mmCIF file of C-alpha atoms in Angstrom:
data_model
loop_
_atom_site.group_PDB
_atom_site.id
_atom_site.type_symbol
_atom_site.label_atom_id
_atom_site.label_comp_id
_atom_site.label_asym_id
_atom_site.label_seq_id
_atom_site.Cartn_x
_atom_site.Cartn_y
_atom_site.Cartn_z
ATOM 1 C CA UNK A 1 134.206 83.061 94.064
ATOM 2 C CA UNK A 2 137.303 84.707 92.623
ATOM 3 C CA UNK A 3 136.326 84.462 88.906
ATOM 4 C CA UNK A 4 132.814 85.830 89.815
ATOM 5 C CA UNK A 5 133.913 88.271 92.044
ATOM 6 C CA UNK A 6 133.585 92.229 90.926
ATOM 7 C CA UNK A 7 136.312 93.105 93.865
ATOM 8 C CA UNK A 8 139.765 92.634 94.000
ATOM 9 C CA UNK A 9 141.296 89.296 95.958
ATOM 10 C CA UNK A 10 142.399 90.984 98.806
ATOM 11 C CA UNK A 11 138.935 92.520 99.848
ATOM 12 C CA UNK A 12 136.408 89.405 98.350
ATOM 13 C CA UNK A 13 135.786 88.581 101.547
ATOM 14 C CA UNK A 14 133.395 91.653 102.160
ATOM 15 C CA UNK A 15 131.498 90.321 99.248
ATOM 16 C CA UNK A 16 131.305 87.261 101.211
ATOM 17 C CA UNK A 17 129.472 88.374 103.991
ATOM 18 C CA UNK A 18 127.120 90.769 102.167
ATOM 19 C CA UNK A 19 125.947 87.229 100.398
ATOM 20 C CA UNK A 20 125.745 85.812 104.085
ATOM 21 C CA UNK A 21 123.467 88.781 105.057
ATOM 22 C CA UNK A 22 121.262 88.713 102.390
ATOM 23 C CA UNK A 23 120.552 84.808 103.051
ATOM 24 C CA UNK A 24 120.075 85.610 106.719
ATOM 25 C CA UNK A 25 117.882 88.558 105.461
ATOM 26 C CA UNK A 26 115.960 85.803 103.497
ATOM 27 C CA UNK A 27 115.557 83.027 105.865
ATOM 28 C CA UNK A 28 113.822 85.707 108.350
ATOM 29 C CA UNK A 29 111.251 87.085 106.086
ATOM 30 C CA UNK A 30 110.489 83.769 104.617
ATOM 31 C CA UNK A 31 111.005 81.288 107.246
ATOM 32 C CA UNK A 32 108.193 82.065 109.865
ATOM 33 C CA UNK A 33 105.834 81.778 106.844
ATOM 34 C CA UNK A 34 107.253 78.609 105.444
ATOM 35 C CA UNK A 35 106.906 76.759 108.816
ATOM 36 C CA UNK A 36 103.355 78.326 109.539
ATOM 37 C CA UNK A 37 102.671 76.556 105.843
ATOM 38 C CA UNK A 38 104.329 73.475 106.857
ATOM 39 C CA UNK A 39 102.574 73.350 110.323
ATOM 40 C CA UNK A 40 99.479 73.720 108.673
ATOM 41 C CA UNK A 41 100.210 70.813 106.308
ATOM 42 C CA UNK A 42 100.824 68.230 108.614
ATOM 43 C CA UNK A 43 98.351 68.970 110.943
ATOM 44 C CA UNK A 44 95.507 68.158 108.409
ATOM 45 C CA UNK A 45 97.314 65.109 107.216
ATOM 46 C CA UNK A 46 96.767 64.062 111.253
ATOM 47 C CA UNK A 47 93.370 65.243 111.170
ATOM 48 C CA UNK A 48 92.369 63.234 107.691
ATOM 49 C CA UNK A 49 94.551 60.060 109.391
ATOM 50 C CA UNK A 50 92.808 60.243 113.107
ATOM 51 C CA UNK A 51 89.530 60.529 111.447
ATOM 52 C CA UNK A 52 88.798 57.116 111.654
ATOM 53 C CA UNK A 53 90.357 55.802 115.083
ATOM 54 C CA UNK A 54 87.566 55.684 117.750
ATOM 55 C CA UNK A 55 87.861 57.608 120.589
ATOM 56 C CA UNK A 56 90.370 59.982 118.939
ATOM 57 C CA UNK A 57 88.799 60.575 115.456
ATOM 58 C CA UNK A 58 85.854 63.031 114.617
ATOM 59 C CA UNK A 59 83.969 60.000 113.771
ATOM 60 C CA UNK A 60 83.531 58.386 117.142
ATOM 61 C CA UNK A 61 82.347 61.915 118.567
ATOM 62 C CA UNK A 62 79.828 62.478 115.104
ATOM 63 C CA UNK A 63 81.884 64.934 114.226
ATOM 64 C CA UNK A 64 81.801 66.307 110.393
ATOM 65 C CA UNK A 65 85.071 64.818 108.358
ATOM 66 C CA UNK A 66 88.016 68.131 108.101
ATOM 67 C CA UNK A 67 88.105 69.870 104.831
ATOM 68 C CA UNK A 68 89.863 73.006 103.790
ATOM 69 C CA UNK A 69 88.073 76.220 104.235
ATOM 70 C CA UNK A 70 86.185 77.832 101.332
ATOM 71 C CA UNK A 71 86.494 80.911 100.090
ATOM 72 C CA UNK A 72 83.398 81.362 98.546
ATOM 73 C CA UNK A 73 81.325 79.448 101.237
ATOM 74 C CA UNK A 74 80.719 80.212 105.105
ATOM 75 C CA UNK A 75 80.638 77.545 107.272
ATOM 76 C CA UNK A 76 76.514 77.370 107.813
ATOM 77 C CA UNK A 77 76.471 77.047 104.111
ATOM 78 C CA UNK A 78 75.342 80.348 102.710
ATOM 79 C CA UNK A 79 77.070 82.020 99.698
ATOM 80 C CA UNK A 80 79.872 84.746 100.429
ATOM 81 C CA UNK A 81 79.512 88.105 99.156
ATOM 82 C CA UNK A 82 82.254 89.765 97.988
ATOM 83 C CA UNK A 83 82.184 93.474 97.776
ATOM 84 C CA UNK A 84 84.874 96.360 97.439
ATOM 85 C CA UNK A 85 82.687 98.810 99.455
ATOM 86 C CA UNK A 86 82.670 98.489 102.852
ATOM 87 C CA UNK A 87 79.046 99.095 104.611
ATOM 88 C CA UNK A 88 78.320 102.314 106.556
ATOM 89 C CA UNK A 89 81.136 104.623 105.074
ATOM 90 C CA UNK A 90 79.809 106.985 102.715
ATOM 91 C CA UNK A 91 81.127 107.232 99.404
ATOM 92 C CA UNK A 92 82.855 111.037 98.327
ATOM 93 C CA UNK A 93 79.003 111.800 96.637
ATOM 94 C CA UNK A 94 77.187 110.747 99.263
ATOM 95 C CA UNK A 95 79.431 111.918 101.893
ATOM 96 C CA UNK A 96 79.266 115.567 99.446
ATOM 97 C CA UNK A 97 75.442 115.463 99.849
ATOM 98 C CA UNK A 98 75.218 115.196 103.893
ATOM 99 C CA UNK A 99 77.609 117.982 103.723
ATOM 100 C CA UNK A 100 75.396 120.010 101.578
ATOM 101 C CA UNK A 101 71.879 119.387 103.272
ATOM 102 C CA UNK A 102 73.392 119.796 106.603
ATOM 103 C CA UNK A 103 74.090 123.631 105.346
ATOM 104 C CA UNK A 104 71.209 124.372 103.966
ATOM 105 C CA UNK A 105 69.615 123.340 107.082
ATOM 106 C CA UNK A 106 71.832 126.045 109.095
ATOM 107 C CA UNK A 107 70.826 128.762 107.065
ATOM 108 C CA UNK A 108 67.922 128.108 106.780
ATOM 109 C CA UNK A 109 66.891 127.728 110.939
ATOM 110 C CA UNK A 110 64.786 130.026 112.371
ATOM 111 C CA UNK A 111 66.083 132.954 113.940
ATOM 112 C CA UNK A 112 68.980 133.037 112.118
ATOM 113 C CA UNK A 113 70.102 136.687 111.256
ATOM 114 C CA UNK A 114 71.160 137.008 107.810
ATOM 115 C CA UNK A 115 72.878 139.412 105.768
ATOM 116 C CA UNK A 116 75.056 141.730 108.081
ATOM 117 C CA UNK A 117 75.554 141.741 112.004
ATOM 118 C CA UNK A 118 73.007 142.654 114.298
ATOM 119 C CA UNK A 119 73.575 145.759 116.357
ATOM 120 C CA UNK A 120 71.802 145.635 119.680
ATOM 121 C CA UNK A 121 70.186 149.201 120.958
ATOM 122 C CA UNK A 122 70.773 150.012 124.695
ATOM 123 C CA UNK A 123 67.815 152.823 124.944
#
């Protein structure tokens, strides 16, 4: 590493082990998902291979043959749909609205003293 190196010779070596820490860094963060996509991998080749074998395979139990999920699909097979909004939370106009009505509604009760305090007489 000396012609590549932005130290001098006598210090390279710390240069050296930031390197080492940023592959360590790397193998961390990417490592658990690699082998979860590995896992994954193999395990439906098994599935697709033991299909067939009786008394091990989906086939000798009448099972349906394995196939990747679908995005667009549920499993019963009824269209997804895909929406941004999520149900039951207002959106800012809506939510503005409630906020209004609900007002209106206080001032507007019965018995509601308006315009100034109400001074009670002790006579």
């Amino acid at each position: 590493m000396s012609w590549f190196s932005i130290l001098p010779a006598s210090i390279s070596f710390i240069e050296t082990w930031v390197i080492r820490v940023f592959i360590l860094l790397g193998v961390v963060a990417i490592g658990p998902w690699l082998l979860l996509i590995v896992y994954d991998f193999f395990l439906y080749l098994f599935r697709t291979a033991t299909y067939e074998i009786p008394y091990i395979g989906g086939r000798a139990r009448n099972r349906p043959r394995p196939r990747a999920p679908s995005l667009s699909e549920r499993p019963s097979g009824k269209p997804r749909s895909f929406s941004l909004t999520v149900p039951g939370v207002p959106t800012a106009i809506e939510a503005a609205e409630e906020t209004a009505e609900g007002l209106k509604k206080r001032v507007n009760r019965p018995g509601h003293g308006r315009g100034g305090s109400i001074v009670i007489d002790d006579e």
